[in-house]
Amino acid sequence: LMALEVSELLVAMEEVMQIQRIRRLDKLKPPSLLRRRWYVVAVGFPCATYVWFKVLKGKGLQLGKLALDNIINFYQEHVSVPLKAVYNELFAKDTHETISDRKARTEAIESCKKMIKSWLDETFPEMHENERKARAEKMDMSLIEQKKEESIKKIYEINSVVRMSLIEVQFIKKELMNALVAMDEVMSSNEINMNLAAVTPAVLAVYGAKYVFRVLFYALLKLGRSREEVYASFRQVILDIERLLLMRDNPPSAPPPLRWAESQQPRHLVVSGSRLAEGSPCVLSPEDLGMLMLLIHECRLLLWRERTRFSSHIVRNISEDLAELAGERGAVSVQQQLGIISRMCRTYPFLKVVSTGVD
């Protein structure tokens, strides 16, 4: 029963501490962007409206409509239609559009075979039946070309020449249908590549717009900081903390000042014997502890103001690490504080040494 009461008491204490923590952090919450940049809105919006109507002189509506139409056409040509085609190619094979009529091609081939077979039966009756069938199946035009070359010299065989010309026309039609089928197969095999190439301008436009927006938002207007800049600032504060702790990690005592007579003699490095005894913990002095608390407060302030740049579990873990570093979870030595810094640099990816492109 007592264990249950203690457990409930601890849970209630955790809830109260969480509420107090949120109340304290709300006081550090900066005002909204509109309140901080009210002068930009108060001056910039009227000036921009005046310039818009003064320069364009009533053509603003037409210009806006033209820009909207171009954006819609660009979206349909480089985003909507190519992505739908890629989806149909991957998941709906039956909806593939073709430029050839395969049924008409089959009918043209069969008609050409029948015309050649009929011509061979009438022109070369002495030829073996199997050979005539084989030539018709292969659509061999050599005999027709040879016979046409001989018959065109005789005017009374004009009907035969016309018939052979019609057979050649049917053969050419069959070849054209085969070419269309081949083109259709080539286009079908490269349709995904062409659609992805069509999407490329849209991807480049989005990337360029994102870059321009970041430059205007972060660099020129100073309306905020990018993720890389926030991470770089946090790493810089952690670096200052580590420098402070390393310089205070059981350092040797300063050497006594030299007198004039001793300064003429060769100098030897003398280590003071006022170092802490072996095994005794090294702690920060009140001045160094105050400096450490200022740096930790800077980390907490950065973590709270830019909390959208961090995930919730990272914010919770970093807050706990900073509390341990400040000694809020119990007394800590310099060695323990250096261990906490080392653990933070190993655990959080944004604290690792990477090139961010931000000085």
Coordinates of C-alpha atoms in Angstrom, one line a residue:
L1 CA 0.0 0.0 0.0
M2 CA 2.8 2.4 0.9
A3 CA 4.6 1.6 -2.4
L4 CA 1.4 2.4 -4.3
E5 CA 1.0 5.7 -2.5
V6 CA 4.7 6.6 -3.2
S7 CA 4.2 5.7 -6.9
E8 CA 1.1 7.9 -7.1
L9 CA 2.9 10.7 -5.4
L10 CA 5.9 10.5 -7.8
V11 CA 3.5 10.6 -10.8
A12 CA 1.7 13.7 -9.4
M13 CA 5.1 15.4 -8.8
E14 CA 6.1 14.6 -12.4
E15 CA 2.9 16.2 -13.7
V16 CA 3.4 19.3 -11.5
M17 CA 7.0 19.6 -12.6
Q18 CA 6.0 19.3 -16.3
I19 CA 3.4 22.1 -15.8
Q20 CA 5.9 24.3 -14.1
R21 CA 8.5 23.7 -16.8
I22 CA 6.0 24.6 -19.5
R23 CA 5.0 27.8 -17.6
R24 CA 8.6 28.9 -17.2
L25 CA 9.5 28.2 -20.8
D26 CA 6.4 30.2 -22.0
K27 CA 7.9 33.3 -20.5
L28 CA 11.0 32.8 -22.8
K29 CA 8.8 32.4 -25.9
P30 CA 9.6 35.3 -28.3
P31 CA 6.7 37.4 -29.7
S32 CA 5.1 36.5 -33.0
L33 CA 6.8 37.4 -36.2
L34 CA 4.1 40.0 -37.1
R35 CA 4.7 41.8 -33.8
R36 CA 8.5 41.8 -34.2
R37 CA 8.3 43.0 -37.9
W38 CA 5.3 45.3 -37.6
Y39 CA 7.2 48.2 -39.3
V40 CA 7.9 46.1 -42.4
V41 CA 4.1 45.4 -42.8
A42 CA 3.1 48.9 -41.9
V43 CA 5.5 50.5 -44.5
G44 CA 6.0 47.8 -47.1
F45 CA 2.5 46.8 -47.8
P46 CA 1.2 50.3 -48.7
C47 CA 4.3 51.1 -50.7
A48 CA 4.0 47.8 -52.6
T49 CA 0.3 48.4 -53.4
Y50 CA 1.0 52.0 -54.6
V51 CA 3.9 50.8 -56.8
W52 CA 1.8 48.0 -58.2
F53 CA -1.1 50.2 -59.3
K54 CA 1.2 53.1 -60.4
V55 CA 3.6 51.1 -62.6
L56 CA 1.2 48.7 -64.2
K57 CA -1.6 51.3 -64.7
G58 CA -4.5 49.0 -64.6
K59 CA -2.8 46.1 -66.4
G60 CA -2.1 44.2 -63.1
L61 CA -5.2 42.0 -63.5
Q62 CA -4.2 41.0 -67.1
L63 CA -0.6 40.3 -66.0
G64 CA -1.8 38.2 -63.0
K65 CA -4.2 36.3 -65.3
L66 CA -1.4 35.6 -67.8
A67 CA 1.0 34.5 -65.1
L68 CA -1.7 32.2 -63.6
D69 CA -2.4 30.7 -67.1
N70 CA 1.3 30.1 -67.6
I71 CA 1.7 28.4 -64.2
I72 CA -1.3 26.2 -64.9
N73 CA 0.1 25.2 -68.3
F74 CA 3.5 24.5 -66.9
Y75 CA 2.0 22.4 -64.1
Q76 CA -0.1 20.3 -66.6
E77 CA 2.8 19.8 -69.0
H78 CA 5.6 19.1 -66.5
V79 CA 3.9 17.7 -63.5
S80 CA 0.3 16.4 -63.9
V81 CA 0.5 14.7 -67.3
P82 CA 3.9 13.1 -66.9
L83 CA 3.2 11.8 -63.4
K84 CA -0.2 10.3 -64.6
A85 CA 1.6 8.7 -67.5
V86 CA 4.3 7.2 -65.2
Y87 CA 1.5 5.8 -62.9
N88 CA -0.3 4.3 -65.9
E89 CA 2.9 2.7 -67.1
L90 CA 3.7 1.1 -63.7
F91 CA 0.2 0.2 -62.4
A92 CA -2.2 0.2 -65.4
K93 CA -0.6 -1.4 -68.4
D94 CA -3.9 -1.7 -70.3
T95 CA -4.3 2.1 -70.5
H96 CA -1.2 2.5 -72.6
E97 CA -1.8 4.7 -75.7
T98 CA -0.5 3.5 -79.0
I99 CA 0.0 5.2 -82.4
S100 CA -0.5 2.0 -84.5
D101 CA -3.5 -0.2 -85.2
R102 CA -2.3 -3.8 -84.7
K103 CA -5.5 -5.3 -86.0
A104 CA -5.2 -3.3 -89.2
R105 CA -1.5 -4.4 -89.5
T106 CA -2.5 -8.0 -89.2
E107 CA -5.2 -7.6 -91.9
A108 CA -2.8 -5.8 -94.2
I109 CA -0.3 -8.7 -93.9
E110 CA -2.9 -11.3 -94.6
S111 CA -4.2 -9.3 -97.6
C112 CA -0.7 -9.0 -99.0
K113 CA -0.1 -12.7 -98.7
K114 CA -3.4 -13.5 -100.4
M115 CA -2.6 -11.1 -103.3
I116 CA 0.8 -12.6 -103.8
K117 CA -0.5 -16.2 -103.7
S118 CA -3.3 -15.3 -106.2
W119 CA -0.8 -13.7 -108.5
L120 CA 1.6 -16.6 -108.3
D121 CA -1.2 -19.1 -109.0
E122 CA -2.2 -17.3 -112.2
T123 CA 1.3 -16.3 -113.4
F124 CA 3.3 -19.4 -112.6
P125 CA 1.0 -22.3 -112.6
E126 CA 3.9 -24.7 -113.4
M127 CA 5.5 -23.8 -110.0
H128 CA 5.2 -26.3 -107.2
E129 CA 2.3 -25.6 -104.8
N130 CA 4.5 -25.7 -101.7
E131 CA 7.0 -23.2 -103.3
R132 CA 4.1 -20.8 -104.1
K133 CA 2.8 -21.0 -100.5
A134 CA 6.3 -20.4 -99.1
R135 CA 6.8 -17.4 -101.3
A136 CA 3.4 -16.0 -100.3
E137 CA 4.1 -16.6 -96.6
K138 CA 7.5 -14.8 -96.9
M139 CA 5.9 -12.1 -99.0
D140 CA 8.7 -12.4 -101.5
M141 CA 8.4 -9.6 -104.1
S142 CA 11.4 -10.6 -106.3
L143 CA 9.3 -12.4 -108.9
I144 CA 6.8 -9.5 -109.0
E145 CA 9.5 -6.9 -109.5
Q146 CA 11.1 -9.0 -112.3
K147 CA 7.8 -9.6 -114.0
K148 CA 6.8 -6.0 -113.8
E149 CA 10.2 -4.9 -115.3
E150 CA 9.5 -7.2 -118.3
S151 CA 5.8 -6.3 -118.7
I152 CA 6.2 -2.5 -118.5
K153 CA 7.8 -2.6 -121.9
K154 CA 4.7 -4.1 -123.5
I155 CA 1.7 -1.8 -123.7
Y156 CA -0.8 -4.6 -124.1
E157 CA 0.2 -6.0 -120.6
I158 CA -0.9 -2.7 -118.8
N159 CA -3.5 -4.6 -116.7
S160 CA -0.8 -6.9 -115.4
V161 CA 1.4 -3.9 -114.5
V162 CA -1.5 -2.3 -112.7
R163 CA -2.1 -5.4 -110.7
M164 CA 1.5 -5.8 -109.7
S165 CA 1.6 -2.1 -108.8
L166 CA -1.3 -2.6 -106.5
I167 CA 0.4 -5.6 -104.9
E168 CA 3.5 -3.4 -104.3
V169 CA 1.3 -0.7 -102.8
Q170 CA -0.2 -3.3 -100.4
F171 CA 3.4 -4.4 -99.5
I172 CA 4.4 -0.8 -98.8
K173 CA 1.3 -0.4 -96.7
K174 CA 2.4 -3.5 -94.7
E175 CA 5.9 -2.1 -94.2
L176 CA 4.5 1.2 -93.0
M177 CA 2.3 -0.6 -90.5
N178 CA 5.3 -2.5 -89.3
A179 CA 7.3 0.7 -88.9
L180 CA 4.4 2.2 -86.8
V181 CA 4.4 -0.8 -84.6
A182 CA 8.2 -0.6 -84.1
M183 CA 7.9 3.1 -83.3
D184 CA 5.2 2.3 -80.8
E185 CA 7.4 -0.3 -79.1
V186 CA 10.3 2.1 -78.9
M187 CA 8.1 4.9 -77.4
S188 CA 6.6 2.4 -75.0
S189 CA 10.0 1.2 -73.7
N190 CA 11.2 4.8 -73.3
E191 CA 8.0 6.4 -72.0
I192 CA 9.1 6.5 -68.4
N193 CA 12.4 8.1 -69.4
M194 CA 10.6 10.8 -71.4
N195 CA 8.1 11.5 -68.7
L196 CA 10.8 11.8 -66.1
A197 CA 12.7 14.2 -68.4
A198 CA 9.5 16.2 -68.7
V199 CA 9.3 16.4 -64.8
T200 CA 12.9 17.7 -64.6
P201 CA 12.1 21.4 -65.3
A202 CA 9.5 21.3 -62.5
V203 CA 12.0 19.8 -60.1
L204 CA 14.6 22.4 -61.0
A205 CA 12.0 25.2 -60.6
V206 CA 11.0 24.0 -57.2
Y207 CA 14.6 23.7 -56.1
G208 CA 15.4 27.2 -57.4
A209 CA 12.3 28.7 -55.7
K210 CA 13.3 27.0 -52.4
Y211 CA 16.8 28.4 -52.7
V212 CA 15.6 31.9 -53.5
F213 CA 13.0 31.8 -50.6
R214 CA 15.7 30.7 -48.2
V215 CA 18.0 33.5 -49.3
L216 CA 15.2 36.1 -49.0
F217 CA 13.8 34.7 -45.7
Y218 CA 17.0 34.0 -43.8
A219 CA 19.7 36.2 -45.3
L220 CA 18.0 39.4 -46.6
L221 CA 14.9 39.8 -44.5
K222 CA 16.5 38.3 -41.4
L223 CA 13.2 36.6 -40.5
G224 CA 14.7 33.5 -39.1
R225 CA 17.6 31.1 -39.3
S226 CA 17.9 28.0 -41.3
R227 CA 18.4 24.5 -39.8
E228 CA 22.1 24.5 -40.6
E229 CA 22.6 27.9 -38.9
V230 CA 20.8 26.7 -35.8
Y231 CA 22.9 23.6 -35.6
A232 CA 26.1 25.5 -36.2
S233 CA 25.2 27.9 -33.3
F234 CA 24.4 25.0 -31.0
R235 CA 27.8 23.4 -31.8
Q236 CA 29.6 26.6 -31.2
V237 CA 28.1 26.9 -27.6
I238 CA 28.9 23.2 -26.9
L239 CA 32.5 23.9 -28.1
D240 CA 32.8 26.9 -25.7
I241 CA 31.5 24.7 -22.8
E242 CA 34.1 22.0 -23.7
R243 CA 36.9 24.5 -23.8
L244 CA 36.0 25.8 -20.4
L245 CA 35.8 22.3 -18.9
L246 CA 39.1 21.2 -20.5
M247 CA 41.0 24.2 -19.1
R248 CA 39.6 23.6 -15.6
D249 CA 40.2 19.8 -15.6
N250 CA 42.7 19.7 -12.7
P251 CA 45.2 22.2 -14.1
P252 CA 48.6 22.7 -12.5
S253 CA 49.2 25.7 -10.3
A254 CA 50.7 28.9 -11.8
P255 CA 54.5 29.2 -11.2
P256 CA 55.6 31.8 -8.7
P257 CA 56.9 35.1 -10.1
L258 CA 60.7 35.3 -10.7
R259 CA 62.9 37.8 -8.9
W260 CA 65.5 39.8 -10.7
A261 CA 68.4 37.7 -9.7
E262 CA 66.6 34.5 -10.6
S263 CA 65.6 35.9 -14.0
Q264 CA 69.3 36.0 -15.1
Q265 CA 69.7 32.2 -14.5
P266 CA 68.5 29.5 -16.9
R267 CA 64.8 28.9 -16.5
H268 CA 63.4 25.5 -15.6
L269 CA 59.8 24.4 -15.7
V270 CA 58.6 24.1 -12.2
V271 CA 55.3 22.4 -11.5
S272 CA 53.6 23.6 -8.4
G273 CA 52.7 21.0 -5.8
S274 CA 49.3 22.5 -5.1
R275 CA 47.5 20.2 -7.5
L276 CA 44.6 18.2 -6.2
A277 CA 45.5 15.0 -4.6
E278 CA 45.3 11.8 -6.6
G279 CA 41.7 10.5 -6.9
S280 CA 40.0 13.7 -5.5
P281 CA 37.3 15.1 -7.8
C282 CA 38.0 18.4 -9.6
V283 CA 35.0 20.9 -9.5
L284 CA 34.5 24.3 -11.0
S285 CA 35.1 27.4 -9.1
P286 CA 32.1 29.8 -8.5
E287 CA 33.3 32.1 -11.3
D288 CA 33.7 29.2 -13.8
L289 CA 30.4 27.7 -12.7
G290 CA 28.7 31.0 -13.4
M291 CA 30.2 31.0 -16.9
L292 CA 29.0 27.5 -17.4
M293 CA 25.5 28.3 -16.4
L294 CA 25.5 31.2 -18.8
L295 CA 26.5 28.9 -21.7
I296 CA 23.9 26.3 -20.6
H297 CA 21.3 29.0 -20.5
E298 CA 22.3 30.0 -24.0
C299 CA 21.8 26.4 -25.2
R300 CA 18.4 26.2 -23.5
L301 CA 17.4 29.5 -25.0
L302 CA 18.5 28.4 -28.5
L303 CA 16.7 25.0 -28.0
W304 CA 13.5 26.7 -27.0
R305 CA 13.4 29.4 -29.6
E306 CA 14.3 27.1 -32.5
R307 CA 12.4 24.1 -31.2
T308 CA 10.8 23.5 -34.6
R309 CA 14.3 22.6 -35.9
F310 CA 14.5 19.7 -33.4
S311 CA 12.3 16.6 -32.9
S312 CA 10.5 16.2 -29.6
H313 CA 12.6 13.4 -28.2
I314 CA 15.8 15.3 -29.1
V315 CA 14.6 18.3 -27.2
R316 CA 13.7 16.1 -24.2
N317 CA 17.1 14.3 -24.2
I318 CA 19.1 17.5 -24.6
S319 CA 17.2 19.2 -21.8
E320 CA 18.1 16.3 -19.5
D321 CA 21.7 16.4 -20.6
L322 CA 21.9 20.1 -19.9
A323 CA 20.3 19.6 -16.5
E324 CA 23.0 17.0 -15.7
L325 CA 25.7 19.3 -17.0
A326 CA 24.5 22.1 -14.7
G327 CA 24.4 19.8 -11.7
E328 CA 20.6 20.0 -11.3
R329 CA 20.5 16.2 -11.0
G330 CA 23.3 16.1 -8.4
A331 CA 26.9 17.2 -7.9
V332 CA 29.2 16.5 -10.8
S333 CA 32.9 16.8 -11.3
V334 CA 34.7 18.3 -14.3
Q335 CA 35.4 14.7 -15.6
Q336 CA 31.8 13.8 -15.4
Q337 CA 30.8 17.0 -17.3
L338 CA 33.4 16.2 -20.0
G339 CA 31.9 12.8 -20.2
I340 CA 28.4 14.3 -20.7
I341 CA 29.7 16.5 -23.5
S342 CA 31.3 13.5 -25.1
R343 CA 28.1 11.5 -24.9
M344 CA 26.1 14.4 -26.4
C345 CA 28.5 14.6 -29.4
R346 CA 28.3 10.8 -29.9
T347 CA 24.5 10.7 -29.6
Y348 CA 23.1 13.6 -31.6
P349 CA 23.9 13.7 -35.3
F350 CA 23.8 17.5 -35.6
L351 CA 26.7 17.8 -33.1
K352 CA 29.0 15.7 -35.2
V353 CA 31.7 17.4 -37.2
V354 CA 30.1 17.8 -40.7
S355 CA 30.4 20.5 -43.3
T356 CA 27.3 22.7 -43.3
G357 CA 28.4 25.5 -45.5
V358 CA 27.8 28.0 -42.8
D359 CA 30.7 30.0 -41.4

